Short mmCIF file of C-alpha atoms in Angstrom, two decimals:
data_model
loop_
_atom_site.label_atom_id
_atom_site.label_comp_id
_atom_site.label_asym_id
_atom_site.label_seq_id
_atom_site.Cartn_x
_atom_site.Cartn_y
_atom_site.Cartn_z
CA UNK A 31 -14.30 16.51 -36.11
CA UNK A 32 -13.67 20.29 -36.52
CA UNK A 33 -10.64 21.63 -34.78
CA UNK A 34 -11.28 25.07 -33.25
CA UNK A 35 -8.71 27.85 -33.50
CA UNK A 36 -6.52 28.43 -30.61
CA UNK A 37 -4.68 31.57 -29.91
CA UNK A 38 -2.50 32.84 -26.99
CA UNK A 39 0.67 34.73 -26.17
CA UNK A 40 3.35 34.70 -23.43
CA UNK A 41 6.48 36.75 -22.56
CA UNK A 42 9.77 34.94 -22.69
CA UNK A 43 13.36 35.97 -21.75
CA UNK A 44 16.59 34.22 -22.12
CA UNK A 45 20.22 34.52 -21.78
CA UNK A 46 22.93 32.26 -22.91
CA UNK A 47 26.70 32.18 -21.94
CA UNK A 48 29.39 29.73 -23.34
CA UNK A 49 33.12 29.31 -22.70
CA UNK A 50 35.21 27.15 -25.10
CA UNK A 51 38.46 26.33 -23.13
CA UNK A 52 41.57 24.67 -25.08
CA UNK A 53 42.92 22.58 -22.31
CA UNK A 54 45.73 20.86 -24.29
CA UNK A 55 47.28 21.79 -27.82
CA UNK A 56 49.24 19.84 -30.10
CA UNK A 57 52.31 22.12 -29.61
CA UNK A 58 52.30 20.79 -25.92
CA UNK A 59 53.55 17.27 -27.12
CA UNK A 60 51.72 15.47 -24.32
CA UNK A 61 51.71 11.66 -25.03
CA UNK A 62 48.13 10.29 -26.26
CA UNK A 63 46.63 13.71 -25.96
CA UNK A 64 47.01 15.57 -29.20
CA UNK A 65 44.29 18.01 -28.07
CA UNK A 66 41.84 18.37 -25.09
CA UNK A 67 38.82 20.92 -25.51
CA UNK A 68 36.12 21.86 -23.00
CA UNK A 69 32.83 23.58 -23.40
CA UNK A 70 31.27 25.13 -20.47
CA UNK A 71 27.64 26.68 -21.05
CA UNK A 72 24.75 27.84 -19.29
CA UNK A 73 21.16 28.93 -20.30
CA UNK A 74 18.67 30.96 -18.48
CA UNK A 75 15.03 31.12 -19.55
CA UNK A 76 11.86 32.87 -18.06
CA UNK A 77 8.74 31.74 -19.46
CA UNK A 78 5.40 33.17 -18.46
CA UNK A 79 3.05 30.69 -17.01
CA UNK A 80 5.68 27.85 -16.49
CA UNK A 81 8.33 30.04 -14.69
CA UNK A 82 12.12 30.42 -14.87
CA UNK A 83 15.04 28.04 -14.89
CA UNK A 84 18.66 27.69 -15.32
CA UNK A 85 20.32 24.92 -17.00
CA UNK A 86 24.12 24.11 -17.53
CA UNK A 87 26.21 22.15 -19.95
CA UNK A 88 29.66 20.68 -20.01
CA UNK A 89 31.21 19.06 -23.09
CA UNK A 90 34.68 17.76 -23.81
CA UNK A 91 36.45 16.40 -26.84
CA UNK A 92 39.81 14.48 -26.71
CA UNK A 93 41.85 14.15 -29.68
CA UNK A 94 44.13 11.00 -29.06
CA UNK A 95 45.84 11.08 -32.35
CA UNK A 96 45.04 11.64 -36.06
CA UNK A 97 42.91 8.56 -36.06
CA UNK A 98 40.81 8.66 -32.86
CA UNK A 99 38.66 11.35 -30.99
CA UNK A 100 36.74 10.57 -27.86
CA UNK A 101 33.87 13.14 -27.09
CA UNK A 102 30.96 13.44 -24.45
CA UNK A 103 28.66 15.87 -22.97
CA UNK A 104 26.37 16.30 -19.95
CA UNK A 105 23.67 18.82 -19.48
CA UNK A 106 20.39 19.66 -17.79
CA UNK A 107 17.53 20.95 -20.07
CA UNK A 108 14.04 21.72 -19.98
CA UNK A 109 11.01 22.07 -22.34
CA UNK A 110 8.38 24.63 -21.93
CA UNK A 111 4.69 23.53 -22.69
CA UNK A 112 3.81 25.21 -26.04
CA UNK A 113 0.98 27.28 -26.68
CA UNK A 114 -1.43 24.73 -27.71
CA UNK A 115 -0.97 22.94 -24.52
CA UNK A 116 -1.55 25.94 -22.61
CA UNK A 117 -4.52 27.70 -24.52
CA UNK A 118 -6.24 24.93 -26.34
CA UNK A 119 -9.84 25.32 -25.69
CA UNK A 120 -10.66 21.84 -26.62
CA UNK A 121 -10.06 19.52 -29.66
CA UNK A 122 -12.70 17.17 -29.97
CA UNK A 123 -12.20 13.73 -31.57
CA UNK A 124 -14.33 10.50 -31.70
CA UNK A 125 -12.33 7.42 -31.17
CA UNK A 126 -13.50 3.83 -30.72
CA UNK A 127 -13.25 3.05 -27.25
CA UNK A 128 -14.27 0.39 -24.61
CA UNK A 129 -17.16 1.47 -21.88
CA UNK A 130 -15.35 -0.76 -19.24
CA UNK A 131 -18.07 0.25 -16.84
CA UNK A 132 -20.87 -0.91 -18.77
CA UNK A 133 -19.00 -3.87 -20.06
CA UNK A 134 -18.18 -4.97 -16.51
CA UNK A 135 -21.91 -4.98 -15.71
CA UNK A 136 -22.51 -7.22 -18.71
CA UNK A 137 -19.60 -9.71 -17.49
CA UNK A 138 -21.26 -9.76 -14.09
CA UNK A 139 -24.62 -10.21 -15.55
CA UNK A 140 -23.31 -13.23 -17.81
CA UNK A 141 -23.80 -11.30 -21.09
CA UNK A 142 -19.99 -11.21 -21.83
CA UNK A 143 -17.37 -13.86 -20.94
CA UNK A 144 -14.90 -11.23 -19.97
CA UNK A 145 -13.65 -7.58 -20.57
CA UNK A 146 -11.76 -8.85 -23.40
CA UNK A 147 -15.00 -9.08 -25.27
CA UNK A 148 -16.11 -5.65 -24.72
CA UNK A 149 -17.44 -4.30 -28.10
CA UNK A 150 -16.00 -0.73 -28.79
CA UNK A 151 -18.05 2.23 -29.37
CA UNK A 152 -17.63 5.75 -30.69
CA UNK A 153 -16.51 7.85 -27.66
CA UNK A 154 -15.87 11.68 -28.06
CA UNK A 155 -12.60 12.87 -26.29
CA UNK A 156 -11.95 16.45 -25.48
CA UNK A 157 -8.21 17.51 -25.23
CA UNK A 158 -7.61 20.79 -23.64
CA UNK A 159 -4.77 23.06 -22.55
CA UNK A 160 -3.92 24.26 -19.04
CA UNK A 161 -2.20 27.34 -17.75
CA UNK A 162 -0.99 25.27 -14.65
CA UNK A 163 1.49 23.17 -16.68
CA UNK A 164 5.22 23.13 -15.37
CA UNK A 165 8.26 22.87 -17.50
CA UNK A 166 9.60 19.41 -18.41
CA UNK A 167 13.04 19.05 -16.77
CA UNK A 168 15.76 16.69 -18.54
CA UNK A 169 19.11 15.27 -17.65
CA UNK A 170 21.13 14.23 -20.83
CA UNK A 171 24.44 12.90 -21.45
CA UNK A 172 26.25 11.13 -24.31
CA UNK A 173 29.62 9.70 -25.04
CA UNK A 174 31.17 8.65 -28.41
CA UNK A 175 34.04 8.19 -30.64
CA UNK A 176 35.22 9.48 -34.08
CA UNK A 177 37.60 7.36 -36.16
CA UNK A 178 39.30 9.05 -39.05
CA UNK A 179 41.95 6.17 -40.03
CA UNK A 180 44.93 7.56 -41.77
CA UNK A 181 45.45 4.52 -43.92
CA UNK A 182 41.89 5.15 -45.58
CA UNK A 183 41.92 8.74 -46.55
CA UNK A 184 38.48 10.47 -46.77
CA UNK A 185 36.77 7.78 -44.18
CA UNK A 186 35.00 8.96 -40.97
CA UNK A 187 33.06 6.53 -38.69
CA UNK A 188 31.33 7.70 -35.39
CA UNK A 189 29.42 5.91 -32.82
CA UNK A 190 27.69 7.54 -29.82
CA UNK A 191 25.55 6.52 -26.90
CA UNK A 192 23.09 8.96 -25.68
CA UNK A 193 20.83 9.03 -22.51
CA UNK A 194 17.82 11.41 -21.86
CA UNK A 195 15.77 11.32 -18.41
CA UNK A 196 12.77 13.56 -18.69
CA UNK A 197 10.70 14.51 -15.55
CA UNK A 198 7.20 16.00 -15.63
CA UNK A 199 6.65 15.03 -19.28
CA UNK A 200 3.70 17.04 -20.69
CA UNK A 201 1.04 14.79 -22.39
CA UNK A 202 -2.32 13.13 -21.83
CA UNK A 203 -3.46 10.50 -19.62
CA UNK A 204 -5.50 8.98 -22.38
CA UNK A 205 -9.28 8.64 -22.90
CA UNK A 206 -9.14 4.81 -22.53
CA UNK A 207 -7.10 5.14 -19.30
CA UNK A 208 -9.70 7.65 -17.94
CA UNK A 209 -12.49 5.15 -18.74
CA UNK A 210 -10.52 2.35 -16.92
CA UNK A 211 -10.00 4.82 -13.84
CA UNK A 212 -13.89 5.50 -13.91
CA UNK A 213 -14.43 1.74 -13.57
CA UNK A 214 -11.94 1.55 -10.56
CA UNK A 215 -13.35 4.37 -8.83
CA UNK A 216 -17.06 3.17 -9.42
CA UNK A 217 -16.02 -0.11 -7.88
CA UNK A 218 -14.71 1.91 -4.95
CA UNK A 219 -17.79 3.81 -4.55
CA UNK A 220 -16.94 7.15 -6.40
CA UNK A 221 -16.35 8.08 -10.07
CA UNK A 222 -14.03 9.76 -12.59
CA UNK A 223 -15.03 13.35 -13.15
CA UNK A 224 -13.43 13.32 -16.57
CA UNK A 225 -15.82 10.64 -17.74
CA UNK A 226 -19.14 12.47 -18.50
CA UNK A 227 -22.13 10.25 -18.77
CA UNK A 228 -25.79 10.59 -19.44
CA UNK A 229 -27.88 11.20 -16.39
CA UNK A 230 -30.65 8.78 -17.52
CA UNK A 231 -30.02 5.07 -17.95
CA UNK A 232 -31.31 3.13 -21.01
CA UNK A 233 -34.03 0.45 -19.70
CA UNK A 234 -32.05 -2.25 -21.11
CA UNK A 235 -28.96 -1.15 -19.41
CA UNK A 236 -30.68 -0.65 -16.29
CA UNK A 237 -31.75 -4.37 -16.39
CA UNK A 238 -28.12 -5.49 -17.09
CA UNK A 239 -26.91 -3.35 -13.99
CA UNK A 240 -29.65 -4.79 -11.82
CA UNK A 241 -28.59 -8.37 -12.76
CA UNK A 242 -24.97 -7.52 -12.10
CA UNK A 243 -25.29 -5.85 -8.64
CA UNK A 244 -23.28 -2.81 -9.69
CA UNK A 245 -24.59 0.87 -9.44
CA UNK A 246 -26.29 1.92 -12.95
CA UNK A 247 -24.72 4.42 -15.07
CA UNK A 248 -25.69 6.05 -18.33
CA UNK A 249 -23.80 6.15 -21.62
CA UNK A 250 -20.63 8.15 -22.00
CA UNK A 251 -21.18 11.70 -23.43
CA UNK A 252 -17.46 12.63 -23.63
CA UNK A 253 -14.10 12.07 -22.04
CA UNK A 254 -12.16 15.02 -20.94
CA UNK A 255 -8.25 14.36 -21.35
CA UNK A 256 -6.45 17.65 -20.68
CA UNK A 257 -2.80 18.12 -20.97
CA UNK A 258 -0.96 17.54 -17.62
CA UNK A 259 2.40 16.65 -16.33
CA UNK A 260 2.99 13.05 -16.47
CA UNK A 261 5.63 11.12 -14.55
CA UNK A 262 9.33 10.42 -15.56
CA UNK A 263 10.38 8.92 -18.95
CA UNK A 264 13.88 7.48 -19.93
CA UNK A 265 14.92 7.28 -23.48
CA UNK A 266 18.51 5.88 -24.48
CA UNK A 267 19.90 4.83 -27.98
CA UNK A 268 22.95 4.58 -30.12
CA UNK A 269 23.83 6.41 -33.04
CA UNK A 270 26.13 5.30 -35.79
CA UNK A 271 27.50 7.10 -38.98
CA UNK A 272 29.81 6.42 -41.67
CA UNK A 273 31.14 8.94 -44.38
CA UNK A 274 33.58 8.19 -47.21
CA UNK A 275 34.84 10.77 -49.81
CA UNK A 276 36.62 9.36 -52.76
CA UNK A 277 38.23 11.37 -55.57
CA UNK A 278 38.63 9.40 -58.85
CA UNK A 279 39.34 10.13 -62.43
CA UNK A 280 35.64 9.90 -63.40
CA UNK A 281 34.75 12.21 -60.43
CA UNK A 282 34.04 12.53 -56.70
CA UNK A 283 32.14 10.00 -54.84
CA UNK A 284 30.50 10.56 -51.50
CA UNK A 285 28.96 7.77 -49.58
CA UNK A 286 26.90 8.47 -46.33
CA UNK A 287 25.34 5.91 -43.99
CA UNK A 288 23.51 6.68 -40.45
CA UNK A 289 21.69 4.16 -38.23
CA UNK A 290 19.98 5.01 -34.94
CA UNK A 291 19.02 2.20 -32.52
CA UNK A 292 16.45 2.81 -29.73
CA UNK A 293 17.51 0.86 -26.68
CA UNK A 294 15.03 2.26 -24.14
CA UNK A 295 11.78 4.24 -24.14
CA UNK A 296 10.17 3.73 -20.75
CA UNK A 297 7.29 5.83 -19.39
CA UNK A 298 6.85 5.48 -15.74
CA UNK A 299 3.22 5.76 -14.26
CA UNK A 300 1.92 8.71 -12.84
CA UNK A 301 -0.57 8.67 -9.69
CA UNK A 302 -3.43 7.85 -11.79
CA UNK A 303 -1.77 5.33 -13.93
CA UNK A 304 -0.18 3.56 -10.71
CA UNK A 305 -3.68 3.31 -9.25
CA UNK A 306 -4.78 1.36 -12.33
CA UNK A 307 -1.58 -0.86 -12.19
CA UNK A 308 -2.08 -1.45 -8.47
CA UNK A 309 -5.74 -2.54 -8.91
CA UNK A 310 -4.82 -4.85 -11.65
CA UNK A 311 -1.99 -6.55 -9.55
CA UNK A 312 -4.39 -6.73 -6.64
CA UNK A 313 -7.26 -8.35 -8.63
CA UNK A 314 -9.48 -5.46 -8.23
CA UNK A 315 -9.57 -5.05 -11.94
CA UNK A 316 -9.18 -7.90 -14.46
CA UNK A 317 -6.12 -8.53 -16.53
CA UNK A 318 -7.95 -7.50 -19.53
CA UNK A 319 -7.71 -3.98 -18.68
CA UNK A 320 -4.83 -2.42 -20.53
CA UNK A 321 -3.11 0.60 -19.19
CA UNK A 322 -1.83 2.45 -22.49
CA UNK A 323 1.14 4.67 -22.72
CA UNK A 324 3.06 3.16 -19.64
CA UNK A 325 5.87 0.93 -19.31
CA UNK A 326 8.32 -0.29 -22.26
CA UNK A 327 7.03 1.52 -25.37
CA UNK A 328 9.87 0.57 -27.57
CA UNK A 329 8.38 -0.93 -31.02
CA UNK A 330 5.20 1.04 -30.27
CA UNK A 331 3.52 3.69 -32.11
CA UNK A 332 6.31 5.11 -34.41
CA UNK A 333 9.17 4.04 -32.17
CA UNK A 334 10.95 1.25 -34.10
CA UNK A 335 14.39 -0.20 -32.64
CA UNK A 336 16.37 0.61 -36.04
CA UNK A 337 16.24 3.29 -38.48
CA UNK A 338 18.77 3.52 -41.29
CA UNK A 339 19.61 6.22 -44.15
CA UNK A 340 22.18 5.94 -46.77
CA UNK A 341 23.22 7.90 -49.79
CA UNK A 342 25.60 7.82 -52.80
CA UNK A 343 26.37 10.96 -54.60
CA UNK A 344 28.55 11.47 -57.63
CA UNK A 345 29.73 14.70 -59.07
CA UNK A 346 31.90 15.46 -62.19
CA UNK A 347 32.16 19.15 -63.06
CA UNK A 348 28.49 20.38 -63.97
CA UNK A 349 27.22 16.55 -63.78
CA UNK A 350 25.88 14.81 -60.74
CA UNK A 351 23.64 11.83 -59.49
CA UNK A 352 22.56 10.33 -56.37
CA UNK A 353 20.88 7.49 -54.67
CA UNK A 354 19.05 7.48 -51.36
CA UNK A 355 17.90 4.67 -49.30
CA UNK A 356 15.93 4.77 -46.09
CA UNK A 357 14.99 1.99 -43.64
CA UNK A 358 12.36 2.29 -40.85
CA UNK A 359 11.86 -0.97 -38.40
CA UNK A 360 8.53 -2.58 -37.63
CA UNK A 361 6.35 -1.42 -34.50
CA UNK A 362 2.86 -2.09 -33.05
CA UNK A 363 0.06 0.54 -33.60
CA UNK A 364 -1.78 0.31 -30.17
CA UNK A 365 -4.82 2.38 -31.53
CA UNK A 366 -5.74 -0.58 -34.10
CA UNK A 367 -6.10 -3.81 -32.05
CA UNK A 368 -8.74 -6.78 -32.00
CA UNK A 369 -9.65 -9.25 -29.36
CA UNK A 370 -9.48 -12.94 -30.36
CA UNK A 371 -10.38 -15.53 -27.75
CA UNK A 372 -9.75 -13.05 -24.86
CA UNK A 373 -6.37 -12.23 -26.32
CA UNK A 374 -5.52 -8.75 -27.53
CA UNK A 375 -3.81 -8.65 -31.10
CA UNK A 376 -1.99 -5.52 -31.94
CA UNK A 377 -1.84 -4.09 -35.49
CA UNK A 378 1.71 -4.63 -36.70
CA UNK A 379 3.25 -2.05 -38.94
CA UNK A 380 5.72 -3.72 -41.25
CA UNK A 381 9.24 -2.44 -41.70
CA UNK A 382 9.83 -0.37 -44.75
CA UNK A 383 12.77 0.30 -47.10
#
C-alpha cells in the first residue's frame, strides 16, 4: 500500500539545569567512602500541542574503594508524541484479520465450530495521527555496581538493574482489537464506529445472519486505528558488562562483553481493552477472542529475554584485527499465527548468533 507524505511543524522550548555535588572526597579519609558524588538536574520542556512539563533527576555514585563503586539514579521523564503521530493523515495497510462479527454469526448458524476456525481475510487498516495526544510520562530508576579488582589490572565488571514505569503510552489499539470491540458492542446493541462496513449485506451472509439470530452486517471496508494515549506500561531488566584490557609483548588485547536480560514488559489494558477482557471473563465473548498487545509481552514481537554482544580486538602498531559476535533470543511473532484444532499457534522466531 502507498504511504502518503506527512508534513507538520511545532514549536519547542526547553531549559536544562544540572549541579554536580562532590559530597565526600578521598582527602577526607572517611572509612568505606573513598568518594561520594551527587548529580541533581532538572529539565523543562514546552511542546506545542502536547503542553509543558518539568522533570527532575537525582543520581549518586559511591566509590567504596579502588575495587568497588555503587551507583544509582532516579528521574521523572516524558516523551512528546512525534510529528508522524500528530500529523499523519492516514497510512493504509492491508492485513489478514478475522471478521469476528461475521464469524460469530457463522458459529451461531452452525457453519463454524468456534471462532478459532474463523478464516482470515484482507482488511484495510488506516493509522492516523491526532493533535489531541498528550505527553507520555515516565518514572525510572536504576541501581548497580562497578567492580575494578586491583588484583586483575584492566578488568571492569558492571551489573545494573533498571525499571521504567510509563503512563499514557502513545500507540494504537490494534485493528483486530477494534474488530473484537465491534463484536462486543454489536452483541450489546451498538457498534464500533472505527470499523467501517458495507451498507449492503451479501445475500449469502444475510441467510447466515438470519439463521444465527444476530443483526446482519456488511463486509468490512476499513478499520480506523488512530494513535491514542494507551494505559500504563512497566519495563524492567538487568544489564551486565565486562571489559578487559591486556597488554602483551605481541600487542594490546581488548575483550568486551555486554548482556541484557528483559525481566518484565507489561502493558496494562486501557478502557477499551479492559472492556474486552471483562467480556471474555464474563463469558460474553468466547475465549477464542485474543486481545493483542495487552498483558505480559516478554518474548513477543522482537522482545527476547536475552541479548548478548561480545568482541575481541587486537592491535600492534599499524596492525589490528577483531572478532564480533551477537546473540538475540527467541520470541513469538503474533502477526503470524495459525489455528489447529481450536488452538492458536504462534510463529516462533528462533534465537540467532
